[in-house]
Coordinates of C-alpha atoms in Angstrom, one line a residue:
X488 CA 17.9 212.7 42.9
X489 CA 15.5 212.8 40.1
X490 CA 13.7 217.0 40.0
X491 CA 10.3 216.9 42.4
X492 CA 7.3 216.9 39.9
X493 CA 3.8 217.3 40.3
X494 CA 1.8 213.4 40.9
X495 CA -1.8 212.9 40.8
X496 CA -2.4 209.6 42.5
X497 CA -6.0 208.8 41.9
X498 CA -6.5 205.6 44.4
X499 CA -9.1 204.7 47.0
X500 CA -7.5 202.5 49.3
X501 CA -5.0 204.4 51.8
X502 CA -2.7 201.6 52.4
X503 CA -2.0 201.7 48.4
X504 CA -1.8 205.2 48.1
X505 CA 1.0 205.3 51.3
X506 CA 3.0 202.7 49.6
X507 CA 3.0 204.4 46.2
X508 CA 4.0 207.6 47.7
X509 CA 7.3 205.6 49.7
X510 CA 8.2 203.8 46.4
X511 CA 7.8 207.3 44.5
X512 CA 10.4 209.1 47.5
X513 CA 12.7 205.7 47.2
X514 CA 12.7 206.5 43.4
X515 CA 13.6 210.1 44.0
X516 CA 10.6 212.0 42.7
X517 CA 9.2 213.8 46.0
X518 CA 10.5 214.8 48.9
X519 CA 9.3 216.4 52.5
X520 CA 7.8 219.7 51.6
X521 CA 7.9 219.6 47.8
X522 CA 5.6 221.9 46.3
X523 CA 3.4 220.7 45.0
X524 CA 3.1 217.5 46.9
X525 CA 2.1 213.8 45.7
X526 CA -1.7 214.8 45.0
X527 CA -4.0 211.9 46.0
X528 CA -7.8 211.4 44.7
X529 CA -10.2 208.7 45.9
X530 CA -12.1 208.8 42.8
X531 CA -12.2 209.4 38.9
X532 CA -14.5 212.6 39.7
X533 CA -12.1 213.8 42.3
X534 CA -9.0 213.4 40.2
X535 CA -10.2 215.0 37.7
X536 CA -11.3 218.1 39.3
X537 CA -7.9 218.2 41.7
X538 CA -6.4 217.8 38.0
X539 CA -8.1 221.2 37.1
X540 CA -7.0 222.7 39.6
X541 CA -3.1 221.7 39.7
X542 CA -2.3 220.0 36.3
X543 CA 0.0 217.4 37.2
X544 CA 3.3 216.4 35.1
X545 CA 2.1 212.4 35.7
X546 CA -0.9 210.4 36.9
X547 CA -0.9 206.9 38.5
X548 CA -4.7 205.5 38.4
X549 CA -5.9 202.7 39.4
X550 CA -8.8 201.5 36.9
X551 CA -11.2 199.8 39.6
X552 CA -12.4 203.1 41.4
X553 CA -16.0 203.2 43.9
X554 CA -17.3 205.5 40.6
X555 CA -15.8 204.2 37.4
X556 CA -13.6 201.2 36.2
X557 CA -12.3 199.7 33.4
X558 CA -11.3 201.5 29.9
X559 CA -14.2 204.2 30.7
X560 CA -11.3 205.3 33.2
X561 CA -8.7 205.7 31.2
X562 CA -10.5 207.2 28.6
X563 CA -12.2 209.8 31.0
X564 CA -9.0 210.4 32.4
X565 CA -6.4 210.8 29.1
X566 CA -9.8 213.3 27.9
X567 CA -9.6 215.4 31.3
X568 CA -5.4 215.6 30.8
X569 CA -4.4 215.2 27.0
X570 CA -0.8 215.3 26.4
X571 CA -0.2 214.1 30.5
X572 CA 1.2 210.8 30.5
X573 CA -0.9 208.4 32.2
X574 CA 0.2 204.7 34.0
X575 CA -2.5 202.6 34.7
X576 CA -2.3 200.3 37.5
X577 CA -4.2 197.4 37.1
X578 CA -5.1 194.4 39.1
X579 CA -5.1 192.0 37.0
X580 CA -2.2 191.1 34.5
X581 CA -4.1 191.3 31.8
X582 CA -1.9 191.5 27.7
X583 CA -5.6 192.6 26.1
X584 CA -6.8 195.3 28.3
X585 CA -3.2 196.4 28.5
X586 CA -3.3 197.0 24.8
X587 CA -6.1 198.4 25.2
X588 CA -5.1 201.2 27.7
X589 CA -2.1 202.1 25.5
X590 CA -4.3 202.4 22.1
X591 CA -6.7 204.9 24.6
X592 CA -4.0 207.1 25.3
X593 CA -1.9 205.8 28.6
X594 CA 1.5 206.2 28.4
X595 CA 2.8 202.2 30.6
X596 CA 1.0 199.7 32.1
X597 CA 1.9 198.2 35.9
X598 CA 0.5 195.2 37.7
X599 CA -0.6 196.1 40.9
X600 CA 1.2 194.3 43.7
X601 CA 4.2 193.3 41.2
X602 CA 6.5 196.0 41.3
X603 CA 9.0 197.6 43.3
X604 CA 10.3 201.5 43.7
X605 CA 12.7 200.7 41.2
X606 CA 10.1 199.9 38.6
X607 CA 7.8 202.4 39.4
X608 CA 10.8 204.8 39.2
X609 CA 12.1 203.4 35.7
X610 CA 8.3 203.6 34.4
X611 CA 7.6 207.1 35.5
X612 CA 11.2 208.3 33.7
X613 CA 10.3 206.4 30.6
X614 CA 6.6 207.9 30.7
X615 CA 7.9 211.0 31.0
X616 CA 10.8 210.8 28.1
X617 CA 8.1 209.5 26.2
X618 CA 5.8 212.5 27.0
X619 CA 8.5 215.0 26.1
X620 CA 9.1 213.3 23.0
X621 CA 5.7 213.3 22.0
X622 CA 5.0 216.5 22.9
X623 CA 8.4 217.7 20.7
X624 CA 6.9 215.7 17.8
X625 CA 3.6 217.7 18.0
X626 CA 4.9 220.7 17.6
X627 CA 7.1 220.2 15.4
X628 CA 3.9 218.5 13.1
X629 CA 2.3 221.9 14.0
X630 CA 5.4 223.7 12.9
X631 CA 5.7 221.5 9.3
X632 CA 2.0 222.1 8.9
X633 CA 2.3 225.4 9.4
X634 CA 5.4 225.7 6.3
X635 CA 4.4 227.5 3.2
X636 CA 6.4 224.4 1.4
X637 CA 5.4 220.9 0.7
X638 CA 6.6 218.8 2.8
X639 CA 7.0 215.0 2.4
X640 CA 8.1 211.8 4.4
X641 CA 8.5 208.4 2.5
X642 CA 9.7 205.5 3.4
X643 CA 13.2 203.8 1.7
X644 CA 11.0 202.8 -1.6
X645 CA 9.1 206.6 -1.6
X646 CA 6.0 205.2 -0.2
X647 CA 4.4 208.6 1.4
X648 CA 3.9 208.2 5.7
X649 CA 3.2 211.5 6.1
X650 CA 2.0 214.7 4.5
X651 CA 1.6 218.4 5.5
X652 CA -1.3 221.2 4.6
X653 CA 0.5 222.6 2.1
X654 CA 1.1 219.6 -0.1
X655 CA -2.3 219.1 -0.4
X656 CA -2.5 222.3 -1.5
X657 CA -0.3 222.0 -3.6
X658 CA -1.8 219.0 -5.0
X659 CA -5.5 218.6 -4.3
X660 CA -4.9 215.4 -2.9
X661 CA -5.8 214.8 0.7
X662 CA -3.6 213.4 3.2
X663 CA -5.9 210.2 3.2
X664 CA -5.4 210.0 -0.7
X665 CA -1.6 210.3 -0.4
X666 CA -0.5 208.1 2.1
X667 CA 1.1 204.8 0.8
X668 CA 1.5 206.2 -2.9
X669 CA 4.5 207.3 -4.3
X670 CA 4.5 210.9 -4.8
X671 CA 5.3 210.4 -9.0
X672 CA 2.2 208.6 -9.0
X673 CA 0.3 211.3 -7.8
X674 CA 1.3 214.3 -9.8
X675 CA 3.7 213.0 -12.1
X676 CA 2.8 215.2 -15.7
X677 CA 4.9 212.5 -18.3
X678 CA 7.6 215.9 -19.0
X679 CA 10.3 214.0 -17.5
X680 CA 11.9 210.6 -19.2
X681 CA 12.9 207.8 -17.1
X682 CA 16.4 209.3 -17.0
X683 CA 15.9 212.1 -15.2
X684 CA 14.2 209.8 -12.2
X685 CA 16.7 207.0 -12.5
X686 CA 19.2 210.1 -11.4
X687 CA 17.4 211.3 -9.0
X688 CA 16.9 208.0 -7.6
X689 CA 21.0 207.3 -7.5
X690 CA 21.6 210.8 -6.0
X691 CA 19.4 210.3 -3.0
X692 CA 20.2 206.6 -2.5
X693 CA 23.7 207.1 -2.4
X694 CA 23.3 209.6 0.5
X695 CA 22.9 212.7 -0.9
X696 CA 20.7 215.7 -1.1
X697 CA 18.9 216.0 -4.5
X698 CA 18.1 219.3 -5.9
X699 CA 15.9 220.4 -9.0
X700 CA 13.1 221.8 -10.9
X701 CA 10.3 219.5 -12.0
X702 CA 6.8 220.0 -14.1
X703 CA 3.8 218.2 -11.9
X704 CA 0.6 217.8 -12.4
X705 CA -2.3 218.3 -9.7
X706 CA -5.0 216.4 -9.4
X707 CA -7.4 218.3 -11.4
X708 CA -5.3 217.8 -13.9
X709 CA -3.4 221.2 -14.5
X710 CA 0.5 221.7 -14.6
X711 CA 2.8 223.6 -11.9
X712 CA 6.2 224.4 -11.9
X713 CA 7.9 222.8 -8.4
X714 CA 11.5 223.5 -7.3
X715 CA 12.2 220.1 -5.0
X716 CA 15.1 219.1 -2.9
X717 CA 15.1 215.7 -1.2
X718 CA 17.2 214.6 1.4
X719 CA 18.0 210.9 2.6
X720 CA 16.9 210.1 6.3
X721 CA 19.9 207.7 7.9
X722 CA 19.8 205.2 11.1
X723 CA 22.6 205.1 13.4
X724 CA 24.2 202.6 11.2
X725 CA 24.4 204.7 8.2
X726 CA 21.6 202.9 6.3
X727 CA 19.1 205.0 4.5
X728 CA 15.6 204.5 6.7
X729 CA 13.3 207.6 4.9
X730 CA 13.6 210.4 2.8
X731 CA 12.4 214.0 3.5
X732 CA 11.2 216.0 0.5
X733 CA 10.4 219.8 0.5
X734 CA 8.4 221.1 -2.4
X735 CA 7.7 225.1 -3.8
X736 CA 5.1 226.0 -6.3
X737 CA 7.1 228.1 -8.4
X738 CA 4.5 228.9 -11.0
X739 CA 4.2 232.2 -10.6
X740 CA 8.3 232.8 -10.0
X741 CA 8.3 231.2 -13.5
X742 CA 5.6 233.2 -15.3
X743 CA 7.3 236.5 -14.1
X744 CA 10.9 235.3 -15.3
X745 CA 9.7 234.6 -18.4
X746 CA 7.9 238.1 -18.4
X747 CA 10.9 239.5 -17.2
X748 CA 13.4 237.7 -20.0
X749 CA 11.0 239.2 -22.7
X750 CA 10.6 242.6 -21.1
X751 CA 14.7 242.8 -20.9
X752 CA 14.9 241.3 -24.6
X753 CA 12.8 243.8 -26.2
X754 CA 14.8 246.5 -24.1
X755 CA 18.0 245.1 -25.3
X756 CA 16.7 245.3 -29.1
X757 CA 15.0 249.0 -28.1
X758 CA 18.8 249.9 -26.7
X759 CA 20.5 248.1 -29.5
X760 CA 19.2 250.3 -31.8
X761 CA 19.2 253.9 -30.0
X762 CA 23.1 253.1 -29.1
X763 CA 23.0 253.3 -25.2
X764 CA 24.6 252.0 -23.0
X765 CA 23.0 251.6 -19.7
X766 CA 24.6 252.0 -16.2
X767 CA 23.1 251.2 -12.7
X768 CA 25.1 252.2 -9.9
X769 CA 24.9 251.7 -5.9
X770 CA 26.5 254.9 -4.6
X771 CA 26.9 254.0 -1.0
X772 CA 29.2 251.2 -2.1
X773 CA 30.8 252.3 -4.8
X774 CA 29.3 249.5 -7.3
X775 CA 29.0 250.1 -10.8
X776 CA 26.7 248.0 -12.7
X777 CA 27.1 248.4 -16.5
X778 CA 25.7 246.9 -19.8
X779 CA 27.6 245.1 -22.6
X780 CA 26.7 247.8 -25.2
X781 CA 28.2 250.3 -22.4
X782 CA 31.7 248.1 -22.7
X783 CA 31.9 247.8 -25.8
X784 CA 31.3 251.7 -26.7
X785 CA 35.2 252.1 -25.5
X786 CA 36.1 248.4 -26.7
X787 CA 36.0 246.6 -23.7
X788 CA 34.5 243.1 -22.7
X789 CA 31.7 243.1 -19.6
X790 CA 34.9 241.6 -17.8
X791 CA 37.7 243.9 -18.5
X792 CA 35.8 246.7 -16.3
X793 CA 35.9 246.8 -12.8
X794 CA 32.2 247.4 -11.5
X795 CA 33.2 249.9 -9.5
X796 CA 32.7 253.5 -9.5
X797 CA 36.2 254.5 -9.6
X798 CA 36.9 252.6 -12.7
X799 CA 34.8 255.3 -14.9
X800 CA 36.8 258.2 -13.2
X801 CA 39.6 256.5 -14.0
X802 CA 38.4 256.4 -17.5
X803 CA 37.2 260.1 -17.8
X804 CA 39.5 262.7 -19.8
X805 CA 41.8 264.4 -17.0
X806 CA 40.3 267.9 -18.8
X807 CA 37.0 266.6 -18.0
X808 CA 37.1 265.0 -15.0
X809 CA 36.5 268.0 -12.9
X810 CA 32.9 269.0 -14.7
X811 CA 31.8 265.6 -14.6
X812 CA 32.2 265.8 -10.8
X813 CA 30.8 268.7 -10.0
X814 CA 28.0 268.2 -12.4
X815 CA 27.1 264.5 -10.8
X816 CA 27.7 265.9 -7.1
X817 CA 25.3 268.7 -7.9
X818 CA 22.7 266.3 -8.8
X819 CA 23.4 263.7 -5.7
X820 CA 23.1 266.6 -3.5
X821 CA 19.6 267.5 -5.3
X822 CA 20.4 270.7 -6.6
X823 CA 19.6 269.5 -9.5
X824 CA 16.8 267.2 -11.2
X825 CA 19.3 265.3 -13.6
X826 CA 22.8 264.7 -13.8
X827 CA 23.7 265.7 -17.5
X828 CA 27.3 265.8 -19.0
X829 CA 29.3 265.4 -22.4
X830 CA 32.8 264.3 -21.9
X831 CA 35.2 262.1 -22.9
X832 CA 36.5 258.4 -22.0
X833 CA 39.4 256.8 -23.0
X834 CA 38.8 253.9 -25.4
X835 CA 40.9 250.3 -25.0
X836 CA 43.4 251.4 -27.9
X837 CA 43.7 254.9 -26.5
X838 CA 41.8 257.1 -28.7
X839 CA 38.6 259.4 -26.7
X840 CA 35.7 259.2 -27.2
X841 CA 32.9 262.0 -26.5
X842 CA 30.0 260.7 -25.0
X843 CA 26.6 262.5 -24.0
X844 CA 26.2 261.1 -19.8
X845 CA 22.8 261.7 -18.3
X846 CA 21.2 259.9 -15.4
X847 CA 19.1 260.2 -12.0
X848 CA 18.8 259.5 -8.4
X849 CA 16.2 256.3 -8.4
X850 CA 16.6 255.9 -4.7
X851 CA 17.2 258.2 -1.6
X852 CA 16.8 256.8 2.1
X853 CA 14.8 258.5 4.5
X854 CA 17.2 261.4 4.7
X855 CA 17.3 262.4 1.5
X856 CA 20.6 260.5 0.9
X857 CA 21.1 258.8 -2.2
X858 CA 21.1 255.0 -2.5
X859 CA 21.1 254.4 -6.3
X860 CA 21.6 256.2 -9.4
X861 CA 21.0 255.5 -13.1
X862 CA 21.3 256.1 -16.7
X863 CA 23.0 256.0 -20.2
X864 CA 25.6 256.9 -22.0
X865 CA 25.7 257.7 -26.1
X866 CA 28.5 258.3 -28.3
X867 CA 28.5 261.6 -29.7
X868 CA 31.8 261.4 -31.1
X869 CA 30.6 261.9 -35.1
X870 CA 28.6 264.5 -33.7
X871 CA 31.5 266.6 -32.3
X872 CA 33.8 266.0 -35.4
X873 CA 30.6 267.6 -37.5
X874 CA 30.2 270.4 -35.5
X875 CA 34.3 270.8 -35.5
X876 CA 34.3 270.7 -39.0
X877 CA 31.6 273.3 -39.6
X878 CA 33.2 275.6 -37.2
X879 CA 36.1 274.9 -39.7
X880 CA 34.1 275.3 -42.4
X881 CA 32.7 278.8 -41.1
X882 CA 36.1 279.7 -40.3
X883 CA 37.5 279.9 -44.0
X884 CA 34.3 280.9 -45.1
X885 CA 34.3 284.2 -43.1
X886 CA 37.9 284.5 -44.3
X887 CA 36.7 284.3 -48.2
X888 CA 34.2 286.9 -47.4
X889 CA 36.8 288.9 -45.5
X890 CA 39.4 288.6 -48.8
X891 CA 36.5 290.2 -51.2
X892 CA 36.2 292.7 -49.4
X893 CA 39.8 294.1 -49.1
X894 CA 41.3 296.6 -51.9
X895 CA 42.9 294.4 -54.6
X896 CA 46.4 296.4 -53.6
X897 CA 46.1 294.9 -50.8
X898 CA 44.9 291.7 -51.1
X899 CA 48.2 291.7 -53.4
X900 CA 50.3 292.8 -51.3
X901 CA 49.7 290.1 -48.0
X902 CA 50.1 287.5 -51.0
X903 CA 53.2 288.6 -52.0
X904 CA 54.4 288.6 -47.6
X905 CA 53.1 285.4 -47.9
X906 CA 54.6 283.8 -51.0
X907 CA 57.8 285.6 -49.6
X908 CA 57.6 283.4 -46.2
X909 CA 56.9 280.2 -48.5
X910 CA 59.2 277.4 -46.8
X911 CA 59.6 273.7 -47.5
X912 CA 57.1 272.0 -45.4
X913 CA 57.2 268.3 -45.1
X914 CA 54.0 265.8 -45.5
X915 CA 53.6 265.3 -41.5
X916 CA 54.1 269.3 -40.8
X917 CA 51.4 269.5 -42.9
X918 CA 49.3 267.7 -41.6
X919 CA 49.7 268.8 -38.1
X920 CA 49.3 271.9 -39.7
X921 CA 45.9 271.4 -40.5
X922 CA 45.2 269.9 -37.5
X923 CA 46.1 273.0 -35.3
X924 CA 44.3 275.3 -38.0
X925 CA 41.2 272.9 -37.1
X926 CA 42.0 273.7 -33.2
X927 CA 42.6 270.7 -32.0
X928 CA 45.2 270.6 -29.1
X929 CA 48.7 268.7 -29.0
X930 CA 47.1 266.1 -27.5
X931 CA 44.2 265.4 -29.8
X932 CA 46.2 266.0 -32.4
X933 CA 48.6 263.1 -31.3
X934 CA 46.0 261.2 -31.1
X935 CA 44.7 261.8 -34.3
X936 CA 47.9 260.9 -36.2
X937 CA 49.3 258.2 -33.5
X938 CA 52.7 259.9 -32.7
X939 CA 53.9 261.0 -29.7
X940 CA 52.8 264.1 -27.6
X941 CA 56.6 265.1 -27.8
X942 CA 56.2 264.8 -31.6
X943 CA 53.5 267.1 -32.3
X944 CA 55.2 269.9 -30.1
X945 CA 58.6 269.5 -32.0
X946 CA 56.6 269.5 -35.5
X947 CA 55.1 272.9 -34.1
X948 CA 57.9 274.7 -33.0
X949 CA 59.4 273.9 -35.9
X950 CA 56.9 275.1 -37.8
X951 CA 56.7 278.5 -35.9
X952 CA 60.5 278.9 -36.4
X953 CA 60.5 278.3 -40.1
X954 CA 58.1 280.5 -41.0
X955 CA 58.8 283.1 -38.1
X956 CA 55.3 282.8 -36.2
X957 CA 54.9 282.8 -32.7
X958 CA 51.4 282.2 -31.5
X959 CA 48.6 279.9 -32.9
X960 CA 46.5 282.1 -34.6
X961 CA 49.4 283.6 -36.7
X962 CA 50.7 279.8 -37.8
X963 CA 46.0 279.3 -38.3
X964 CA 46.2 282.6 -40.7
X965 CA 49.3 281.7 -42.7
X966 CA 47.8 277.5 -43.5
X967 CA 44.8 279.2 -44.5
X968 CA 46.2 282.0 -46.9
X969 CA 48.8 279.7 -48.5
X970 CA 46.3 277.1 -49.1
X971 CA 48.4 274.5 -46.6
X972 CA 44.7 272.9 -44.9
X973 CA 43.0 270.5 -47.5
X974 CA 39.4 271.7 -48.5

């Protein structure tokens, strides 16, 4: 039993309107006290007020009527109900006016007298598929012409059926002017060779989506940049029937790449040649975006980093590790207006290297929590071995000073003590000697010579024990006086 829909009827002889309404009950479309009922006019002017006033889902009119007949019906009719499908009972079997009727905007054609509730029934379902169909494809024309993209329908030899809005905007070719052309006869710019059609043309004829960038020209003659796919359209047989083509101006997307590759190139020279290395990092997840001149300040590759966050802590100097935190959490919690620190990373073949750390919070959420952070990093290794040095350097100056000044007795006599405590010290003591007269640590100082940590302790107790010292200072004093630490 077929859903009860609303009928409009508009016939003027009772005994045809009774039989209409059994054959539309036999077919299953009304029933006893369906709301709304079979709705029966006498007239065109009748039917289409009733229609007003309850717009039915079909209508069943008969084209001879006491106040209109003929095509003036239909037509009157299709204008009063647009979209409703309309089946037009006719008296006469008629192929012309039947054309006719269809071309004006009625959905099926029946010959009055010369049909059963079966026919009627199979019409009214296939007027109604038809309706829903159509109705489907208007909005989904509504919805195409509504895209921001081109979009285009050819046929199997790109022959343009239809267009929408924005393709003609695209253009400045009208629909009118498109249809039946080939859309590389329209805006093709002579950029491309044959080659890169003929492979577009195999992609999409053997069944598959084609995807690509092309240079067009519009019809006043200037060039856009259009990023295209097209996709084949297949029959229930697998054969190829259309092909669907969406198109994007991309000229502007193009202009600010290009802006955007030149900007970034003339940073890269501006970087290249202050020494920083740039990081960018997305504290809620942990990412850690980094540049190549940031990798290769500690001899790495862009791919032998993890771009993570814990990576550069894992890099940090143990020593260090605990300013660097505090200094950066500081700045995340906004206690601060920049995160600033000078510490040291390991390098890939295990040497440090200081570097000078400062960035800032680009991006907080509504709360006040951050969301990115970013800045640079500078070695400032050389620097730190200069300052060393001249700390060094003041060192044994204040010591000269301090030796002009004593009584010559004196100064005697602590060369004598030392001369006395002259032992045999071998071309590796020394130079750990002068390393720990420098101050560097054990651990520096093994790095410095490439030996073991180990080593460098054993070389200083030795040291200690030879010459009877015990602290650092003592073993500083005694390099110095004997002359031990190259000038």
């Amino acid at each position: 039993m077929a859903q009860a829909i609303a009928i409009l009827v508009v016939e003027d002889e009772a005994g045809d309107f009774d039989l209409i309404k059994s054959f539309l009950k036999l077919a299953g479309f009304c029933r006893d006290g369906d709301q709304p009922p079979v709705i029966w006019a006498k007239t065109l002017a009748e039917g289409i007020v009733l229609a007003g006033q309850v717009r039915p889902n079909v209508v069943l009119l008969n084209t001879a009527l006491p106040d209109s007949s003929g095509m003036t019906t239909v037509v009157a009719m299709n204008a009063a109900l647009p979209n409703v499908p309309i089946i037009v009972l006719n008296g006469l079997d008629d192929d012309h006016f039947a054309i006719a009727a269809l071309e004006a905007g009625a959905q099926d054609y029946l010959i009055r007298g010369q049909f059963d509730y079966q026919a009627l029934g199979r019409t009214m379902r296939n007027a109604l598929v038809r309706a829903k169909l159509e109705s489907r494809l208007r909005l989904f024309e509504v919805a195409l012409d509504s895209a921001a993209n081109g979009i285009v329908i050819t046929d199997i030899r790109g022959r343009i059926e239809w267009a929408n809005l924005a393709f003609t905007h695209m253009t400045g070719y009208s629909l009118d002017e498109s249809l039946g052309c080939n859309p590389s006869q329209l805006v093709s710019s002579g950029k491309h060779d044959h080659a890169f059609y003929r492979l577009m043309w195999e992609t999409i004829l053997a069944g598959q989506v084609w995807r690509g960038e092309l240079i067009n020209r519009r019809k006043d003659g200037s060039l856009y940049d259009e990023a295209m796919a097209i996709a084949p359209v297949t029959a229930g047989d697998g054969s190829i029937q259309n092909f669907v083509a969406i198109k994007q101006d991309i000229t502007e997307q193009k202009a600010a790449e290009l802006l955007i590759q030149k900007s970034e190139q003339q940073l890269e020279l501006a970087l290249a040649g202050s020494g920083l290395g740039l990081w960018d990092w997305h504290v809620p997840s942990g990412e850690f975006a980094f540049s190549e001149r940031w990798a290769a300040m500690l001899g790495y590759s862009m791919d032998e980093i993890e771009p993570h966050a814990r990576s550069l802590e894992q890099l940090v100097h143990p020593d260090d590790w605990p300013f660097v935190r505090a200094a950066r959490d500081a700045h995340l919690r906004g206690e601060t207006r920049a995160y600033v620190s000078e510490h040291r990373l390991r390098h890939k073949d295990g040497h440090w290297v200081w570097v000078l750390d400062r960035g800032k919070v680009v991006v907080r959420d509504a709360e006040g929590k951050p969301l990115r952070a970013a800045g640079t990093h500078l070695d400032i290794s050389d620097n730190k071995r200069l300052n060393l040095e001249g700390s060094e350097l003041l060192r044994r100056i204040e010591s000269l000073i301090r030796e002009v000044g004593k009584p010559p007795a004196l100064l005697e006599h602590e060369r004598s003590e030392a001369s006395g405590k002259s032992v045999r010290v071998s071309a590796r003591q020394r130079q750990v000697l002068e390393l720990v007269a420098m101050g560097c640590t054990s651990a520096e100082i093994a790095d410095r010579l490439q030996i073991s940590h180990a080593t460098v302790v054993t070389h200083r107790r030795d040291l200690m024990g030879k010459l009877n010292l015990h602290t650092v200072a003592e073993l500083t004093r005694y390099a110095i006086q004997n002359k031990l630490v190259s000038g």
